[in-house]
PDB file of C-alpha atoms in Angstrom:
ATOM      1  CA  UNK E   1       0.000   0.000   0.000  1.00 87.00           C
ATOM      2  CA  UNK E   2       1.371   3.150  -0.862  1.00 91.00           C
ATOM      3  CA  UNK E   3       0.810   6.443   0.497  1.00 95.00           C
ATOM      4  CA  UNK E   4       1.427   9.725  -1.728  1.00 97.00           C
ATOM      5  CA  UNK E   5       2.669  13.148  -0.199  1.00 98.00           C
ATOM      6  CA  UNK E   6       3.981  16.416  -2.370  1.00 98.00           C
ATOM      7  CA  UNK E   7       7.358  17.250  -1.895  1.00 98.00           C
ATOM      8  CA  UNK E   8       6.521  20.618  -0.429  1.00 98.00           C
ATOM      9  CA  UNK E   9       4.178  23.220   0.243  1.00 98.00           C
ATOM     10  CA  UNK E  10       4.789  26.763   0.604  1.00 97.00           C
ATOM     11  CA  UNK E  11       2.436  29.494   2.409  1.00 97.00           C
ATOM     12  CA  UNK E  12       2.702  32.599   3.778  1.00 97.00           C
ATOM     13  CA  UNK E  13       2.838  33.370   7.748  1.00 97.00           C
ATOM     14  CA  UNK E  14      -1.282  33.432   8.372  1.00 97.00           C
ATOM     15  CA  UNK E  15      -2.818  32.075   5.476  1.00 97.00           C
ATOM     16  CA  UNK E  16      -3.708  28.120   5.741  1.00 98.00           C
ATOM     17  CA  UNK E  17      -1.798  25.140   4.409  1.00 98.00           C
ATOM     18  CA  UNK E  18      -3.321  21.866   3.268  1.00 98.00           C
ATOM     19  CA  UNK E  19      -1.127  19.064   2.937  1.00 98.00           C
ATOM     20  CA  UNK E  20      -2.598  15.776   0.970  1.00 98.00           C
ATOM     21  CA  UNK E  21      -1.989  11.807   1.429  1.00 98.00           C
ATOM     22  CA  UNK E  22      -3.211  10.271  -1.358  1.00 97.00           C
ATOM     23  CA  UNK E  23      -3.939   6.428  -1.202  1.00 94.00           C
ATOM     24  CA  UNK E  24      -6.308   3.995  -2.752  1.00 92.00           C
ATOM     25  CA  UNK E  25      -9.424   4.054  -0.791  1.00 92.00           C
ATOM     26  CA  UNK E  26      -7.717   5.857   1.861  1.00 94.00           C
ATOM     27  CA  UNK E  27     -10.886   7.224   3.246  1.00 95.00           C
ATOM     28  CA  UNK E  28     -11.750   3.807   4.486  1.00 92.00           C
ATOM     29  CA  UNK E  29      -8.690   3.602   7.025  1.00 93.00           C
ATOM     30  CA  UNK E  30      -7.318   5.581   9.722  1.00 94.00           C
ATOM     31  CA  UNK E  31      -5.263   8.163   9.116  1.00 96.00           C
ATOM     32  CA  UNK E  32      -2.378  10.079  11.411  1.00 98.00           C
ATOM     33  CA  UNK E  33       0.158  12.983  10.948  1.00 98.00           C
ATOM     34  CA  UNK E  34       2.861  13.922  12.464  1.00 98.00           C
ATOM     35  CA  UNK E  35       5.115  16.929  12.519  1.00 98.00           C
ATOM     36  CA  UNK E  36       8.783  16.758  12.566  1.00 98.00           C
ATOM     37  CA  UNK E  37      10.864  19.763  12.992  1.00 97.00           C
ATOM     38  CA  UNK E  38      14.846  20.051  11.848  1.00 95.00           C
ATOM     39  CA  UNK E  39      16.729  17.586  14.269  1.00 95.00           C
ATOM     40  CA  UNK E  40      14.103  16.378  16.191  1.00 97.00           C
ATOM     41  CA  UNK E  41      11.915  13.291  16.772  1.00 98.00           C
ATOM     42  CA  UNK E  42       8.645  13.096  15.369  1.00 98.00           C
ATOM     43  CA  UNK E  43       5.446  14.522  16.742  1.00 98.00           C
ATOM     44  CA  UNK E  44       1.869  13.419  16.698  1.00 98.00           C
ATOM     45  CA  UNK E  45      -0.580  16.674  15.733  1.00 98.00           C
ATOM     46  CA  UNK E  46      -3.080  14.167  14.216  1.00 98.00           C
ATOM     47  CA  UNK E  47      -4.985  10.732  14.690  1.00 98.00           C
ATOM     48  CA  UNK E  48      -7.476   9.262  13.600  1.00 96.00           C
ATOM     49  CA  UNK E  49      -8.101  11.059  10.598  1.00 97.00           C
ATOM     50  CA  UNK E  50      -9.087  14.137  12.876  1.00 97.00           C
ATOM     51  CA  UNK E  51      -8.155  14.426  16.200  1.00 98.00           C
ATOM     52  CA  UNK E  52      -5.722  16.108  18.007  1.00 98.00           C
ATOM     53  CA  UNK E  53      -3.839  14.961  21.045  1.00 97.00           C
ATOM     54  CA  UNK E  54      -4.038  17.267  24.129  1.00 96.00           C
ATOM     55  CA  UNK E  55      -1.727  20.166  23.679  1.00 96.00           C
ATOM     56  CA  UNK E  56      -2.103  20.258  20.009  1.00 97.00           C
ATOM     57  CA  UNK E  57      -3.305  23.389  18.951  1.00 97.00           C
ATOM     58  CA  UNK E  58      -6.572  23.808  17.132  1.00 97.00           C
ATOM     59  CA  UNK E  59      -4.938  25.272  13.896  1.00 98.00           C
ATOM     60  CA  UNK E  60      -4.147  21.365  13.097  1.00 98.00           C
ATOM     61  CA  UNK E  61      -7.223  19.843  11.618  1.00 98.00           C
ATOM     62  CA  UNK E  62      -7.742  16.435   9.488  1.00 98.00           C
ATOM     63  CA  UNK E  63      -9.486  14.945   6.949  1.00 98.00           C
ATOM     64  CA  UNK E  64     -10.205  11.936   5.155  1.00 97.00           C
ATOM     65  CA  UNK E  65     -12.771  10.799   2.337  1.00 97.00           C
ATOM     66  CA  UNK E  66     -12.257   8.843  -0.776  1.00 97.00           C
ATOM     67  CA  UNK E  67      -8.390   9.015  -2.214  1.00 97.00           C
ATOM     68  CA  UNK E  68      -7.737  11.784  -0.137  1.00 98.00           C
ATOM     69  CA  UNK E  69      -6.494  12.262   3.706  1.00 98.00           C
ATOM     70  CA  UNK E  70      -5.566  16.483   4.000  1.00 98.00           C
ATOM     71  CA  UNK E  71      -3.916  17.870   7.189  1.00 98.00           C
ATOM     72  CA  UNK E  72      -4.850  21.541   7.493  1.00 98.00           C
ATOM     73  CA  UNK E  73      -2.743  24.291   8.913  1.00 98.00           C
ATOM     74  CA  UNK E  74      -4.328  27.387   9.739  1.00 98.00           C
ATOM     75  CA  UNK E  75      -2.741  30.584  10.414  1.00 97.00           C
ATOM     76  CA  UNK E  76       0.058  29.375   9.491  1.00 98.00           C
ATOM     77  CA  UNK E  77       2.988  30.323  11.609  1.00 97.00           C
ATOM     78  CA  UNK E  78       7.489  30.219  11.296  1.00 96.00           C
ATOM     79  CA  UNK E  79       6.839  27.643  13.994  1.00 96.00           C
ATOM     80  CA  UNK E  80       5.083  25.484  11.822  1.00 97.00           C
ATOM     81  CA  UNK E  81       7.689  25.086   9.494  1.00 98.00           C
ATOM     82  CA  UNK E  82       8.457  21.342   9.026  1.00 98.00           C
ATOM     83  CA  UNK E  83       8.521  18.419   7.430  1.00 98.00           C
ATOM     84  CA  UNK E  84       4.649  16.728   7.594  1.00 98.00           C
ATOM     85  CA  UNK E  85       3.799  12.698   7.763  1.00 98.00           C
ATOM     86  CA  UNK E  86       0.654  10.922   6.941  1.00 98.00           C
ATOM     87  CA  UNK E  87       0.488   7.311   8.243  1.00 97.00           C
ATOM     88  CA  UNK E  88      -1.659   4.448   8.440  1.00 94.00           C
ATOM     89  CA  UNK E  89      -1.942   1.215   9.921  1.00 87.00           C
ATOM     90  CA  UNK E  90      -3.338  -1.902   9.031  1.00 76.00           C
ATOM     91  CA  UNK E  91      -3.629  -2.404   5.565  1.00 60.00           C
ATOM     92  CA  UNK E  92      -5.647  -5.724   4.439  1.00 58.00           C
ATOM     93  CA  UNK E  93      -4.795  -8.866   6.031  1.00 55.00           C
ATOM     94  CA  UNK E  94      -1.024  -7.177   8.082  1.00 62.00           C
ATOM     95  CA  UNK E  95      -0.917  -4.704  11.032  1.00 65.00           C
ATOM     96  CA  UNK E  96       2.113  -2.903   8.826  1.00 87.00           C
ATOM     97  CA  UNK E  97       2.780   0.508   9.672  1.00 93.00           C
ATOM     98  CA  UNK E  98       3.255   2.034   6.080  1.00 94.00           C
ATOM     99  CA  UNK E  99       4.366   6.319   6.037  1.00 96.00           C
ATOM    100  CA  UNK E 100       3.839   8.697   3.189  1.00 97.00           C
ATOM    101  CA  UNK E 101       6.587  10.411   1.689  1.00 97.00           C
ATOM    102  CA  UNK E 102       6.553  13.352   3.750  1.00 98.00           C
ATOM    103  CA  UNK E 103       5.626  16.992   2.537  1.00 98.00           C
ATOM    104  CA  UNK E 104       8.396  19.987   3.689  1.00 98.00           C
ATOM    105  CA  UNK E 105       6.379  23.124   4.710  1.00 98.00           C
ATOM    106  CA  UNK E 106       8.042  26.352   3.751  1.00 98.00           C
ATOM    107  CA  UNK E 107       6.501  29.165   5.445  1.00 97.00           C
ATOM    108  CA  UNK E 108       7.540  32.340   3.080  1.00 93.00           C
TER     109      UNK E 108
ATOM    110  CA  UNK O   1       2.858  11.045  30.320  1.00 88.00           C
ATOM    111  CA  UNK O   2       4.842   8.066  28.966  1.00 93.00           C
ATOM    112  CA  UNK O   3       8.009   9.530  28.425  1.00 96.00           C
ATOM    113  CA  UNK O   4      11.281   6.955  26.033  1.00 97.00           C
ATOM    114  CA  UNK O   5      15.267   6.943  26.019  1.00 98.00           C
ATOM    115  CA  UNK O   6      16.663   5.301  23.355  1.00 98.00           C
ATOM    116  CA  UNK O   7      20.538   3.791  23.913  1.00 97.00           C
ATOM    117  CA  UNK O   8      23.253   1.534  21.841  1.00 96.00           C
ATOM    118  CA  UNK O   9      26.244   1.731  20.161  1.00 96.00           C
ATOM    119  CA  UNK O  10      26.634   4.390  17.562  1.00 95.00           C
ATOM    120  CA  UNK O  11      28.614   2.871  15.431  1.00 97.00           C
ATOM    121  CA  UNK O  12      27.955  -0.900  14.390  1.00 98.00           C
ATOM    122  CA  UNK O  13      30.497  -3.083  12.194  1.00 98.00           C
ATOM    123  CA  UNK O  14      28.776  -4.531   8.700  1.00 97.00           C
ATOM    124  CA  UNK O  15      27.570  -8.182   9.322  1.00 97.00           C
ATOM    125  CA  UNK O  16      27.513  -7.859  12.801  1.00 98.00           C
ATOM    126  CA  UNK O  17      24.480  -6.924  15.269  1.00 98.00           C
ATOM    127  CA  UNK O  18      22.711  -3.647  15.849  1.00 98.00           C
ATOM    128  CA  UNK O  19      21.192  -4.088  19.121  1.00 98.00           C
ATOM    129  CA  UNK O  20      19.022  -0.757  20.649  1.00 98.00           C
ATOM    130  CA  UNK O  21      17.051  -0.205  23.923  1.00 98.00           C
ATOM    131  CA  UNK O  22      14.357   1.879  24.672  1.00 98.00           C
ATOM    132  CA  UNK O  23      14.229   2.910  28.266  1.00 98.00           C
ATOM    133  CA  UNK O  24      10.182   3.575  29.348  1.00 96.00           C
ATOM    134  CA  UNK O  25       9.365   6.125  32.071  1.00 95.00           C
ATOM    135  CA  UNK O  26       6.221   7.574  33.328  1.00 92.00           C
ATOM    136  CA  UNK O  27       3.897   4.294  32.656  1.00 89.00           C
ATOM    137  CA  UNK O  28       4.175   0.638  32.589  1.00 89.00           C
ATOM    138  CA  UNK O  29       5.514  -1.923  29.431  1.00 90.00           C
ATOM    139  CA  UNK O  30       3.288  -4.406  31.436  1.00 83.00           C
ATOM    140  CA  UNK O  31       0.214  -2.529  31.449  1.00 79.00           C
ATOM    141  CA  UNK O  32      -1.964  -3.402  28.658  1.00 80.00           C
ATOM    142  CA  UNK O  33      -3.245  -1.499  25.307  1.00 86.00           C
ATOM    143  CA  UNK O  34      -0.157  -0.159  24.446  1.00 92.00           C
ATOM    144  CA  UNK O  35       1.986  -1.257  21.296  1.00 93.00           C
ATOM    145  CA  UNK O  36       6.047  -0.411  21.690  1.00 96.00           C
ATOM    146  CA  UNK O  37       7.324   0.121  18.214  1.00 97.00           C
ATOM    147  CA  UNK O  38      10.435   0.868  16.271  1.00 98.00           C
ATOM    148  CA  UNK O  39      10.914   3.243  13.923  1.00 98.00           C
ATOM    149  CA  UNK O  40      14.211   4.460  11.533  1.00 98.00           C
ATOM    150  CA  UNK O  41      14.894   7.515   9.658  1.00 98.00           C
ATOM    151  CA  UNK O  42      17.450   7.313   7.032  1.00 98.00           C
ATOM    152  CA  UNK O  43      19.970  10.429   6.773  1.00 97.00           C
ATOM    153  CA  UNK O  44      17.600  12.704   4.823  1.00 96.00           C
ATOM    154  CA  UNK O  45      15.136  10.905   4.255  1.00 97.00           C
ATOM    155  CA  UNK O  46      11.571   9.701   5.050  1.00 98.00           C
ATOM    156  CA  UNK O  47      10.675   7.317   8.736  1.00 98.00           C
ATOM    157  CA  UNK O  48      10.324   3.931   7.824  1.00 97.00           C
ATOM    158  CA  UNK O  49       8.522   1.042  10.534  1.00 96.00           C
ATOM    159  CA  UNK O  50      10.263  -0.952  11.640  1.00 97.00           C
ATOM    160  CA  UNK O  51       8.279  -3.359  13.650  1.00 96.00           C
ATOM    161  CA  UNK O  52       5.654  -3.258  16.661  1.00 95.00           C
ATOM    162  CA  UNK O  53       5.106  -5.254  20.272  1.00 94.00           C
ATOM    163  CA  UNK O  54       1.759  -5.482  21.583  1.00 91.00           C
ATOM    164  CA  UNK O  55       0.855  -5.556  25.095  1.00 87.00           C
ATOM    165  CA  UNK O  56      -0.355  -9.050  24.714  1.00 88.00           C
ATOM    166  CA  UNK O  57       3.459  -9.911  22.974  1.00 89.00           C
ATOM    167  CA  UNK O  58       2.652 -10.037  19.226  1.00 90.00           C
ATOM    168  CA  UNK O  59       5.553  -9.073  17.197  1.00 92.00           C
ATOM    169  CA  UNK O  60       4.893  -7.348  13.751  1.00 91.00           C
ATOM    170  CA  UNK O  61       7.349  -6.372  11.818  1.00 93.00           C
ATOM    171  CA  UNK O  62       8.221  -4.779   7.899  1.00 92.00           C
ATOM    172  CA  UNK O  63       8.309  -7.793   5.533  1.00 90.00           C
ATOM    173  CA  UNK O  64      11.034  -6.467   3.707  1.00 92.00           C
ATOM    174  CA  UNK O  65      13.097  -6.784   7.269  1.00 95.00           C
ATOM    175  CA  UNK O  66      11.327  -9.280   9.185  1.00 94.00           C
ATOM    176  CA  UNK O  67      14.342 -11.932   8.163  1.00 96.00           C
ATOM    177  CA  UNK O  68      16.890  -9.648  10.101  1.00 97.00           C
ATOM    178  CA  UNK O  69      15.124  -8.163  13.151  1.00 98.00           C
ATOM    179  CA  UNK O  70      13.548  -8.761  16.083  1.00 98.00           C
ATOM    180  CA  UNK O  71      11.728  -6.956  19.043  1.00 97.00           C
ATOM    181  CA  UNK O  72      11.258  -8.186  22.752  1.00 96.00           C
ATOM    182  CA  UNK O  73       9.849  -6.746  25.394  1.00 95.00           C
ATOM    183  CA  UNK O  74      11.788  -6.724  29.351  1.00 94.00           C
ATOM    184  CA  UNK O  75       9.457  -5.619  31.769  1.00 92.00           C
ATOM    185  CA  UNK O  76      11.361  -6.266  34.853  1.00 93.00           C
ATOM    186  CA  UNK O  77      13.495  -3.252  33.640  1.00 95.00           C
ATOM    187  CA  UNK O  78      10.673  -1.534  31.973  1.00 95.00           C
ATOM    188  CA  UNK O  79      12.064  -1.447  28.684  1.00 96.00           C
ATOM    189  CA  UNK O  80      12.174  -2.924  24.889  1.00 97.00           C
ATOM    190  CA  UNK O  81      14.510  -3.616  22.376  1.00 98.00           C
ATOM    191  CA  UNK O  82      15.456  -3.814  18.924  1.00 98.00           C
ATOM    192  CA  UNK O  83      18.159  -6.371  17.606  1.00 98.00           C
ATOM    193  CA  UNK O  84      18.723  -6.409  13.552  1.00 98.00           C
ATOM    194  CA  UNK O  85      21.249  -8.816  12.029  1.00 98.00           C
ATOM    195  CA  UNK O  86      23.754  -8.655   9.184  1.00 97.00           C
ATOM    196  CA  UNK O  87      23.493  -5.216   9.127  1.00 98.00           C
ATOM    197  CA  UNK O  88      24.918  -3.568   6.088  1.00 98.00           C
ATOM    198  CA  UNK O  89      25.620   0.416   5.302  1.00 97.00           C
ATOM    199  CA  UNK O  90      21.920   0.566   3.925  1.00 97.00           C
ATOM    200  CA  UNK O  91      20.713   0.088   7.481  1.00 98.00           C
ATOM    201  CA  UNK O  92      22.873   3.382   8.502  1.00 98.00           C
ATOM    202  CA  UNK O  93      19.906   5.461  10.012  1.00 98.00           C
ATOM    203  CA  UNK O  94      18.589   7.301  12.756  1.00 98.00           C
ATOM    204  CA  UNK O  95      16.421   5.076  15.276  1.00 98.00           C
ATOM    205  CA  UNK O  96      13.381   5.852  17.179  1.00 98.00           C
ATOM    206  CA  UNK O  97      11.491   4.161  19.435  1.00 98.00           C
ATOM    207  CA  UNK O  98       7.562   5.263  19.825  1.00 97.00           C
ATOM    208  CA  UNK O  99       4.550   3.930  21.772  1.00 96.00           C
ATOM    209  CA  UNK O 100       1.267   4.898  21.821  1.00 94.00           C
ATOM    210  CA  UNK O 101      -2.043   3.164  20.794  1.00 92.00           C
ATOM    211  CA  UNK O 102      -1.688   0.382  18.581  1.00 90.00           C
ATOM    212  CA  UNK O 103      -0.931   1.533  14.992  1.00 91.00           C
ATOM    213  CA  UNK O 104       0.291   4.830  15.629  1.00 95.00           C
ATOM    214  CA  UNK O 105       3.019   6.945  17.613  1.00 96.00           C
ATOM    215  CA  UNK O 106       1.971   9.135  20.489  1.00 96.00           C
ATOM    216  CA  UNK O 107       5.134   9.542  22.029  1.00 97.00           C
ATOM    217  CA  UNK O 108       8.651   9.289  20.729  1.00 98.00           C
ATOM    218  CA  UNK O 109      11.912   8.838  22.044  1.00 98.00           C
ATOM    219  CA  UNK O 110      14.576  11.848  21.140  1.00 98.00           C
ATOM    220  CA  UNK O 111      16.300   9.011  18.819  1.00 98.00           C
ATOM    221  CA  UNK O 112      19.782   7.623  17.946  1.00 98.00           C
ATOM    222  CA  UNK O 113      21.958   7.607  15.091  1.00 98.00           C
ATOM    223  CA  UNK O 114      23.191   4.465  14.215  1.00 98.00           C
ATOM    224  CA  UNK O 115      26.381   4.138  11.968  1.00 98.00           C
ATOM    225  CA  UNK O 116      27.029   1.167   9.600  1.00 98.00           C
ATOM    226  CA  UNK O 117      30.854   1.201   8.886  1.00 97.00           C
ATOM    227  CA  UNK O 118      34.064  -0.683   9.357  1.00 95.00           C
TER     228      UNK O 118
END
């Protein structure tokens, strides 16, 4: 199963960023993002196609439906800027972990 | 909030071992619905799973490496590790280990880099 992020994204500082996971029927699974800033580990902003763990802040929102999974940015911050991961779990008959690509966010 | 220190050797010979540890604080490896997983990050480039431990013990790992790794659980020390065989320069990566609800990464250790060279 493959999982299909672009490269990168630009957007200025307070406009909103949409980042996309493409993957066959990919609105049928679960999907999670995380964030991972320049040298550090990743972190979950995401789950479950649209929720965000406690301390996330509400400018993070998800999607999912058909092909599609989107992670939305809003006001878009310097802070932000990172690279982006769409995941999923459990993909027919395995419990595989399988990552997108990743997307680099370039806040202008 | 579960909190994860990962340790080993930084720099592993080719053929030999890479053996990792993740060191769990603030909750329990026993306590159930938790999955302990392993994940590695290539120097620039994307994360790539490794393989995951349930809380009832069921290993799963990547197909591509389930020949060459395994991942056990300790939890009279709280802790879980990663050992990969044969290791060659294409397993050269950074390391993390993550746990969290099974299927996805809640928490994350800081990570380690792990050097295949002679």
């Amino acid at each position: 199963y493959v999982l299909t992020q672009p490269p990168s994204v630009s957007v200025a500082p307070g406009q909103t960023a949409r980042i996309t996971c493409g993957g066959n029927n990919i609105g049928t699974k679960s999907v999670h993002w995380y964030q991972q800033r320049p040298g550090q580990a990743p972190v979950l902003v995401v789950y479950d196609d649209s929720d965000r763990p406690s301390g996330i802040p509400e400018r993070f929102s998800g999607s999912n439906s058909g092909n599609t999974a989107t992670l939305t940015i809003s006001g878009v911050e310097a802070g932000d800027e990172a690279d982006y991961y769409c995941q999923l779990w459990g993909t027919s008959s395995d419990l595989n972990w399988v990552f997108g690509g990743g997307t680099n966010l370039a806040v202008l | 909030q579960v909190q994860l220190q990962e340790s080993g050797p930084g720099l592993v010979k080719p053929s030999e071992t890479l053996s990792l540890t993740c060191a769990v604080s603030g909750g329990s490896i026993g306590s159930g619905g938790y999955s302990w997983s392993w994940i590695r990050q290539p120097p620039g480039k994307g994360l790539e799973w490794i393989g995951s431990i349930s809380s009832s013990r069921s290993t799963y790992y990547k197909s591509s490496l389930e020949s060459r790794v395994a991942i056990l659980v300790d939890t009279s020390k709280n802790q879980f590790s990663l050992k990969v065989i044969s290791v060659t320069a294409a397993d050269t990566a950074m390391y993390y280990c993550g746990s969290g609800a099974p299927g996805r990464g809640d928490y994350w250790g800081q990570g380690t880099l792990v050097t295949v060279s002679s």
